[in-house]
Amino acid sequence: FTLYAKFSSDMITEFTTKEAAKIVGVSDSRIRQMVLSGEIDHRYFGRVLVITQKGITQAINRIDGRSVREVKTSIKNAA
């Protein structure tokens, strides 16, 4: 369930913390910890915390230590 999404070329560019956690493969609380420590890009939509697409990329890099290109390649190879 997406509370808020900005659409650009039919792609969602902002995610709830639960959605971000699912994408990155960590818990919702870990995403919130990364926000509080300033590790990932985010913003508030009213009282709802949303993680930007840039924040997702930053989280993947922080968790996995891999570059975005390596992540995209591994996703493509898994399909």
mmCIF file of N, CA, C and O in Angstrom:
data_model
loop_
_atom_site.group_PDB
_atom_site.id
_atom_site.type_symbol
_atom_site.label_atom_id
_atom_site.label_comp_id
_atom_site.label_asym_id
_atom_site.label_seq_id
_atom_site.Cartn_x
_atom_site.Cartn_y
_atom_site.Cartn_z
ATOM 1 N N PHE A 1 0.844 -1.170 0.000
ATOM 2 C CA PHE A 1 0.000 0.000 0.000
ATOM 3 C C PHE A 1 0.894 1.240 0.000
ATOM 4 O O PHE A 1 1.666 1.452 0.921
ATOM 5 N N THR A 2 0.808 2.025 -1.030
ATOM 6 C CA THR A 2 1.634 3.219 -1.146
ATOM 7 C C THR A 2 0.858 4.422 -0.644
ATOM 8 O O THR A 2 -0.197 4.748 -1.176
ATOM 9 N N LEU A 3 1.368 5.060 0.397
ATOM 10 C CA LEU A 3 0.716 6.253 0.923
ATOM 11 C C LEU A 3 0.920 7.439 0.005
ATOM 12 O O LEU A 3 0.053 8.272 -0.163
ATOM 13 N N TYR A 4 2.092 7.521 -0.598
ATOM 14 C CA TYR A 4 2.399 8.625 -1.484
ATOM 15 C C TYR A 4 3.458 8.176 -2.470
ATOM 16 O O TYR A 4 4.381 7.487 -2.115
ATOM 17 N N ALA A 5 3.264 8.533 -3.711
ATOM 18 C CA ALA A 5 4.272 8.216 -4.713
ATOM 19 C C ALA A 5 4.294 9.325 -5.742
ATOM 20 O O ALA A 5 3.261 9.821 -6.163
ATOM 21 N N LYS A 6 5.483 9.726 -6.106
ATOM 22 C CA LYS A 6 5.644 10.711 -7.163
ATOM 23 C C LYS A 6 5.934 9.910 -8.428
ATOM 24 O O LYS A 6 6.797 9.040 -8.425
ATOM 25 N N PHE A 7 5.216 10.179 -9.490
ATOM 26 C CA PHE A 7 5.387 9.397 -10.700
ATOM 27 C C PHE A 7 6.192 10.167 -11.730
ATOM 28 O O PHE A 7 5.972 11.335 -11.968
ATOM 29 N N SER A 8 7.143 9.471 -12.290
ATOM 30 C CA SER A 8 7.974 10.013 -13.342
ATOM 31 C C SER A 8 8.201 8.890 -14.338
ATOM 32 O O SER A 8 8.834 7.888 -14.008
ATOM 33 N N SER A 9 7.652 9.019 -15.524
ATOM 34 C CA SER A 9 7.759 7.970 -16.535
ATOM 35 C C SER A 9 7.243 6.634 -15.991
ATOM 36 O O SER A 9 7.859 5.594 -16.187
ATOM 37 N N ASP A 10 6.120 6.680 -15.287
ATOM 38 C CA ASP A 10 5.482 5.486 -14.723
ATOM 39 C C ASP A 10 6.333 4.753 -13.703
ATOM 40 O O ASP A 10 6.135 3.579 -13.463
ATOM 41 N N MET A 11 7.306 5.410 -13.118
ATOM 42 C CA MET A 11 8.129 4.789 -12.082
ATOM 43 C C MET A 11 7.886 5.486 -10.755
ATOM 44 O O MET A 11 7.840 6.707 -10.690
ATOM 45 N N ILE A 12 7.747 4.702 -9.699
ATOM 46 C CA ILE A 12 7.593 5.272 -8.366
ATOM 47 C C ILE A 12 8.963 5.747 -7.908
ATOM 48 O O ILE A 12 9.941 5.020 -7.999
ATOM 49 N N THR A 13 9.036 6.981 -7.429
ATOM 50 C CA THR A 13 10.320 7.528 -7.020
ATOM 51 C C THR A 13 10.402 7.790 -5.522
ATOM 52 O O THR A 13 11.441 8.198 -5.040
ATOM 53 N N GLU A 14 9.329 7.565 -4.784
ATOM 54 C CA GLU A 14 9.329 7.717 -3.339
ATOM 55 C C GLU A 14 8.565 6.557 -2.729
ATOM 56 O O GLU A 14 7.559 6.107 -3.270
ATOM 57 N N PHE A 15 9.068 6.076 -1.580
ATOM 58 C CA PHE A 15 8.542 4.863 -0.983
ATOM 59 C C PHE A 15 8.337 5.038 0.516
ATOM 60 O O PHE A 15 9.066 5.785 1.158
ATOM 61 N N THR A 16 7.373 4.316 1.069
ATOM 62 C CA THR A 16 7.223 4.282 2.519
ATOM 63 C C THR A 16 8.402 3.508 3.093
ATOM 64 O O THR A 16 9.124 2.811 2.370
ATOM 65 N N THR A 17 8.592 3.587 4.398
ATOM 66 C CA THR A 17 9.701 2.853 5.008
ATOM 67 C C THR A 17 9.522 1.346 4.856
ATOM 68 O O THR A 17 10.499 0.621 4.665
ATOM 69 N N LYS A 18 8.294 0.872 4.907
ATOM 70 C CA LYS A 18 8.042 -0.566 4.722
ATOM 71 C C LYS A 18 8.386 -1.002 3.308
ATOM 72 O O LYS A 18 8.986 -2.066 3.103
ATOM 73 N N GLU A 19 8.006 -0.201 2.322
ATOM 74 C CA GLU A 19 8.341 -0.526 0.938
ATOM 75 C C GLU A 19 9.848 -0.486 0.713
ATOM 76 O O GLU A 19 10.409 -1.376 0.073
ATOM 77 N N ALA A 20 10.499 0.537 1.270
ATOM 78 C CA ALA A 20 11.952 0.658 1.138
ATOM 79 C C ALA A 20 12.651 -0.538 1.773
ATOM 80 O O ALA A 20 13.601 -1.091 1.207
ATOM 81 N N ALA A 21 12.179 -0.952 2.943
ATOM 82 C CA ALA A 21 12.776 -2.100 3.630
ATOM 83 C C ALA A 21 12.669 -3.360 2.794
ATOM 84 O O ALA A 21 13.626 -4.141 2.698
ATOM 85 N N LYS A 22 11.525 -3.544 2.161
ATOM 86 C CA LYS A 22 11.319 -4.728 1.317
ATOM 87 C C LYS A 22 12.253 -4.701 0.111
ATOM 88 O O LYS A 22 12.846 -5.719 -0.252
ATOM 89 N N ILE A 23 12.411 -3.542 -0.503
ATOM 90 C CA ILE A 23 13.283 -3.402 -1.672
ATOM 91 C C ILE A 23 14.738 -3.675 -1.299
ATOM 92 O O ILE A 23 15.451 -4.399 -1.995
ATOM 93 N N VAL A 24 15.175 -3.097 -0.192
ATOM 94 C CA VAL A 24 16.575 -3.189 0.219
ATOM 95 C C VAL A 24 16.884 -4.544 0.868
ATOM 96 O O VAL A 24 18.008 -5.026 0.801
ATOM 97 N N GLY A 25 15.865 -5.162 1.485
ATOM 98 C CA GLY A 25 16.073 -6.455 2.126
ATOM 99 C C GLY A 25 16.474 -6.336 3.587
ATOM 100 O O GLY A 25 17.222 -7.169 4.104
ATOM 101 N N VAL A 26 15.985 -5.295 4.241
ATOM 102 C CA VAL A 26 16.243 -5.088 5.671
ATOM 103 C C VAL A 26 14.911 -4.807 6.357
ATOM 104 O O VAL A 26 13.880 -4.735 5.710
ATOM 105 N N SER A 27 14.953 -4.625 7.669
ATOM 106 C CA SER A 27 13.723 -4.339 8.410
ATOM 107 C C SER A 27 13.336 -2.864 8.286
ATOM 108 O O SER A 27 14.170 -2.008 7.972
ATOM 109 N N ASP A 28 12.085 -2.613 8.579
ATOM 110 C CA ASP A 28 11.556 -1.250 8.600
ATOM 111 C C ASP A 28 12.324 -0.405 9.620
ATOM 112 O O ASP A 28 12.657 0.751 9.372
ATOM 113 N N SER A 29 12.639 -0.995 10.766
ATOM 114 C CA SER A 29 13.364 -0.248 11.797
ATOM 115 C C SER A 29 14.786 0.092 11.355
ATOM 116 O O SER A 29 15.309 1.150 11.716
ATOM 117 N N ARG A 30 15.417 -0.767 10.561
ATOM 118 C CA ARG A 30 16.766 -0.463 10.053
ATOM 119 C C ARG A 30 16.714 0.728 9.099
ATOM 120 O O ARG A 30 17.597 1.591 9.123
ATOM 121 N N ILE A 31 15.692 0.802 8.271
ATOM 122 C CA ILE A 31 15.528 1.955 7.373
ATOM 123 C C ILE A 31 15.374 3.224 8.207
ATOM 124 O O ILE A 31 16.012 4.246 7.937
ATOM 125 N N ARG A 32 14.568 3.170 9.259
ATOM 126 C CA ARG A 32 14.377 4.336 10.132
ATOM 127 C C ARG A 32 15.680 4.737 10.825
ATOM 128 O O ARG A 32 15.966 5.918 10.971
ATOM 129 N N GLN A 33 16.485 3.745 11.232
ATOM 130 C CA GLN A 33 17.788 4.042 11.835
ATOM 131 C C GLN A 33 18.691 4.773 10.841
ATOM 132 O O GLN A 33 19.394 5.715 11.210
ATOM 133 N N MET A 34 18.671 4.333 9.588
ATOM 134 C CA MET A 34 19.487 4.954 8.556
ATOM 135 C C MET A 34 19.030 6.393 8.295
ATOM 136 O O MET A 34 19.852 7.269 8.044
ATOM 137 N N VAL A 35 17.733 6.624 8.387
ATOM 138 C CA VAL A 35 17.200 7.982 8.234
ATOM 139 C C VAL A 35 17.676 8.861 9.392
ATOM 140 O O VAL A 35 18.180 9.968 9.180
ATOM 141 N N LEU A 36 17.523 8.364 10.611
ATOM 142 C CA LEU A 36 17.909 9.139 11.797
ATOM 143 C C LEU A 36 19.398 9.468 11.822
ATOM 144 O O LEU A 36 19.796 10.525 12.308
ATOM 145 N N SER A 37 20.215 8.579 11.290
ATOM 146 C CA SER A 37 21.657 8.824 11.282
ATOM 147 C C SER A 37 22.100 9.646 10.068
ATOM 148 O O SER A 37 23.275 9.962 9.931
ATOM 149 N N GLY A 38 21.139 9.963 9.181
ATOM 150 C CA GLY A 38 21.458 10.785 8.017
ATOM 151 C C GLY A 38 22.130 10.027 6.892
ATOM 152 O O GLY A 38 22.710 10.634 5.990
ATOM 153 N N GLU A 39 22.039 8.712 6.904
ATOM 154 C CA GLU A 39 22.703 7.895 5.891
ATOM 155 C C GLU A 39 21.956 7.862 4.552
ATOM 156 O O GLU A 39 22.585 7.632 3.522
ATOM 157 N N ILE A 40 20.641 8.047 4.586
ATOM 158 C CA ILE A 40 19.871 7.953 3.349
ATOM 159 C C ILE A 40 18.963 9.167 3.166
ATOM 160 O O ILE A 40 18.496 9.774 4.122
ATOM 161 N N ASP A 41 18.717 9.484 1.910
ATOM 162 C CA ASP A 41 17.891 10.615 1.528
ATOM 163 C C ASP A 41 16.417 10.300 1.802
ATOM 164 O O ASP A 41 15.957 9.198 1.512
ATOM 165 N N HIS A 42 15.702 11.261 2.353
ATOM 166 C CA HIS A 42 14.302 11.067 2.712
ATOM 167 C C HIS A 42 13.612 12.422 2.788
ATOM 168 O O HIS A 42 14.250 13.451 2.654
ATOM 169 N N ARG A 43 12.304 12.387 3.005
ATOM 170 C CA ARG A 43 11.549 13.605 3.271
ATOM 171 C C ARG A 43 10.263 13.201 3.961
ATOM 172 O O ARG A 43 9.953 12.021 4.070
ATOM 173 N N TYR A 44 9.563 14.178 4.441
ATOM 174 C CA TYR A 44 8.279 13.927 5.096
ATOM 175 C C TYR A 44 7.157 14.460 4.211
ATOM 176 O O TYR A 44 7.247 15.544 3.655
ATOM 177 N N PHE A 45 6.123 13.657 4.076
ATOM 178 C CA PHE A 45 4.902 14.049 3.395
ATOM 179 C C PHE A 45 3.856 14.146 4.495
ATOM 180 O O PHE A 45 3.267 13.146 4.895
ATOM 181 N N GLY A 46 3.731 15.347 5.053
ATOM 182 C CA GLY A 46 2.930 15.503 6.266
ATOM 183 C C GLY A 46 3.680 14.839 7.407
ATOM 184 O O GLY A 46 4.838 15.133 7.647
ATOM 185 N N ARG A 47 3.050 13.873 8.051
ATOM 186 C CA ARG A 47 3.709 13.117 9.126
ATOM 187 C C ARG A 47 4.303 11.812 8.641
ATOM 188 O O ARG A 47 4.899 11.065 9.421
ATOM 189 N N VAL A 48 4.121 11.513 7.368
ATOM 190 C CA VAL A 48 4.595 10.244 6.811
ATOM 191 C C VAL A 48 6.012 10.407 6.271
ATOM 192 O O VAL A 48 6.287 11.292 5.463
ATOM 193 N N LEU A 49 6.881 9.541 6.725
ATOM 194 C CA LEU A 49 8.262 9.528 6.260
ATOM 195 C C LEU A 49 8.322 8.775 4.937
ATOM 196 O O LEU A 49 7.818 7.656 4.831
ATOM 197 N N VAL A 50 8.906 9.391 3.915
ATOM 198 C CA VAL A 50 9.076 8.706 2.631
ATOM 199 C C VAL A 50 10.556 8.702 2.264
ATOM 200 O O VAL A 50 11.288 9.640 2.540
ATOM 201 N N ILE A 51 10.960 7.603 1.655
ATOM 202 C CA ILE A 51 12.339 7.420 1.230
ATOM 203 C C ILE A 51 12.387 7.665 -0.271
ATOM 204 O O ILE A 51 11.606 7.096 -1.029
ATOM 205 N N THR A 52 13.312 8.511 -0.687
ATOM 206 C CA THR A 52 13.433 8.827 -2.107
ATOM 207 C C THR A 52 14.160 7.702 -2.844
ATOM 208 O O THR A 52 14.777 6.833 -2.221
ATOM 209 N N GLN A 53 14.095 7.744 -4.161
ATOM 210 C CA GLN A 53 14.807 6.751 -4.963
ATOM 211 C C GLN A 53 16.311 6.838 -4.680
ATOM 212 O O GLN A 53 16.989 5.824 -4.589
ATOM 213 N N LYS A 54 16.815 8.043 -4.501
ATOM 214 C CA LYS A 54 18.220 8.232 -4.139
ATOM 215 C C LYS A 54 18.509 7.556 -2.803
ATOM 216 O O LYS A 54 19.554 6.924 -2.625
ATOM 217 N N GLY A 55 17.589 7.663 -1.864
ATOM 218 C CA GLY A 55 17.727 7.019 -0.562
ATOM 219 C C GLY A 55 17.787 5.506 -0.666
ATOM 220 O O GLY A 55 18.544 4.846 0.055
ATOM 221 N N ILE A 56 16.980 4.944 -1.572
ATOM 222 C CA ILE A 56 17.003 3.491 -1.804
ATOM 223 C C ILE A 56 18.391 3.080 -2.288
ATOM 224 O O ILE A 56 18.980 2.118 -1.795
ATOM 225 N N THR A 57 18.914 3.831 -3.256
ATOM 226 C CA THR A 57 20.254 3.541 -3.786
ATOM 227 C C THR A 57 21.302 3.649 -2.689
ATOM 228 O O THR A 57 22.180 2.784 -2.573
ATOM 229 N N GLN A 58 21.212 4.683 -1.876
ATOM 230 C CA GLN A 58 22.164 4.861 -0.770
ATOM 231 C C GLN A 58 22.068 3.698 0.218
ATOM 232 O O GLN A 58 23.088 3.193 0.692
ATOM 233 N N ALA A 59 20.856 3.259 0.523
ATOM 234 C CA ALA A 59 20.659 2.155 1.465
ATOM 235 C C ALA A 59 21.244 0.861 0.920
ATOM 236 O O ALA A 59 21.910 0.118 1.648
ATOM 237 N N ILE A 60 21.013 0.596 -0.364
ATOM 238 C CA ILE A 60 21.571 -0.611 -0.983
ATOM 239 C C ILE A 60 23.089 -0.578 -0.898
ATOM 240 O O ILE A 60 23.723 -1.565 -0.534
ATOM 241 N N ASN A 61 23.668 0.561 -1.197
ATOM 242 C CA ASN A 61 25.127 0.681 -1.145
ATOM 243 C C ASN A 61 25.652 0.517 0.281
ATOM 244 O O ASN A 61 26.700 -0.092 0.488
ATOM 245 N N ARG A 62 24.953 1.071 1.267
ATOM 246 C CA ARG A 62 25.386 0.979 2.663
ATOM 247 C C ARG A 62 25.277 -0.457 3.177
ATOM 248 O O ARG A 62 26.157 -0.930 3.870
ATOM 249 N N ILE A 63 24.192 -1.122 2.836
ATOM 250 C CA ILE A 63 23.949 -2.479 3.331
ATOM 251 C C ILE A 63 24.839 -3.489 2.620
ATOM 252 O O ILE A 63 25.467 -4.331 3.229
ATOM 253 N N ASP A 64 24.874 -3.365 1.321
ATOM 254 C CA ASP A 64 25.503 -4.392 0.503
ATOM 255 C C ASP A 64 26.962 -4.100 0.158
ATOM 256 O O ASP A 64 27.715 -5.012 -0.125
ATOM 257 N N GLY A 65 27.315 -2.837 0.136
ATOM 258 C CA GLY A 65 28.682 -2.487 -0.236
ATOM 259 C C GLY A 65 28.947 -2.609 -1.728
ATOM 260 O O GLY A 65 30.073 -2.487 -2.179
ATOM 261 N N ARG A 66 27.896 -2.858 -2.503
ATOM 262 C CA ARG A 66 28.055 -2.985 -3.948
ATOM 263 C C ARG A 66 27.616 -1.704 -4.633
ATOM 264 O O ARG A 66 26.823 -0.948 -4.106
ATOM 265 N N SER A 67 28.123 -1.488 -5.818
ATOM 266 C CA SER A 67 27.704 -0.331 -6.598
ATOM 267 C C SER A 67 26.319 -0.583 -7.174
ATOM 268 O O SER A 67 25.858 -1.718 -7.263
ATOM 269 N N VAL A 68 25.654 0.479 -7.575
ATOM 270 C CA VAL A 68 24.329 0.368 -8.181
ATOM 271 C C VAL A 68 24.402 -0.478 -9.440
ATOM 272 O O VAL A 68 23.541 -1.314 -9.695
ATOM 273 N N ARG A 69 25.444 -0.301 -10.231
ATOM 274 C CA ARG A 69 25.606 -1.085 -11.460
ATOM 275 C C ARG A 69 25.673 -2.578 -11.133
ATOM 276 O O ARG A 69 25.057 -3.399 -11.803
ATOM 277 N N GLU A 70 26.402 -2.934 -10.082
ATOM 278 C CA GLU A 70 26.515 -4.350 -9.701
ATOM 279 C C GLU A 70 25.168 -4.898 -9.232
ATOM 280 O O GLU A 70 24.811 -6.024 -9.544
ATOM 281 N N VAL A 71 24.411 -4.085 -8.509
ATOM 282 C CA VAL A 71 23.093 -4.512 -8.044
ATOM 283 C C VAL A 71 22.163 -4.738 -9.230
ATOM 284 O O VAL A 71 21.499 -5.752 -9.328
ATOM 285 N N LYS A 72 22.142 -3.787 -10.179
ATOM 286 C CA LYS A 72 21.285 -3.917 -11.357
ATOM 287 C C LYS A 72 21.691 -5.134 -12.173
ATOM 288 O O LYS A 72 20.827 -5.863 -12.670
ATOM 289 N N THR A 73 22.984 -5.382 -12.298
ATOM 290 C CA THR A 73 23.456 -6.552 -13.047
ATOM 291 C C THR A 73 23.021 -7.847 -12.378
ATOM 292 O O THR A 73 22.553 -8.775 -13.047
ATOM 293 N N SER A 74 23.134 -7.919 -11.055
ATOM 294 C CA SER A 74 22.743 -9.133 -10.352
ATOM 295 C C SER A 74 21.224 -9.365 -10.440
ATOM 296 O O SER A 74 20.788 -10.493 -10.550
ATOM 297 N N ILE A 75 20.445 -8.286 -10.409
ATOM 298 C CA ILE A 75 18.996 -8.416 -10.570
ATOM 299 C C ILE A 75 18.659 -8.918 -11.974
ATOM 300 O O ILE A 75 17.840 -9.803 -12.149
ATOM 301 N N LYS A 76 19.329 -8.347 -12.957
ATOM 302 C CA LYS A 76 19.092 -8.736 -14.347
ATOM 303 C C LYS A 76 19.468 -10.202 -14.561
ATOM 304 O O LYS A 76 18.756 -10.950 -15.216
ATOM 305 N N ASN A 77 20.580 -10.634 -13.987
ATOM 306 C CA ASN A 77 21.027 -12.025 -14.152
ATOM 307 C C ASN A 77 20.137 -13.011 -13.421
ATOM 308 O O ASN A 77 20.027 -14.153 -13.838
ATOM 309 N N ALA A 78 19.493 -12.565 -12.344
ATOM 310 C CA ALA A 78 18.606 -13.446 -11.583
ATOM 311 C C ALA A 78 17.294 -13.708 -12.312
ATOM 312 O O ALA A 78 16.650 -14.711 -12.090
ATOM 313 N N ALA A 79 16.911 -12.787 -13.187
ATOM 314 C CA ALA A 79 15.621 -12.917 -13.896
ATOM 315 C C ALA A 79 15.651 -13.927 -15.002
ATOM 316 O O ALA A 79 16.534 -14.507 -15.402
#
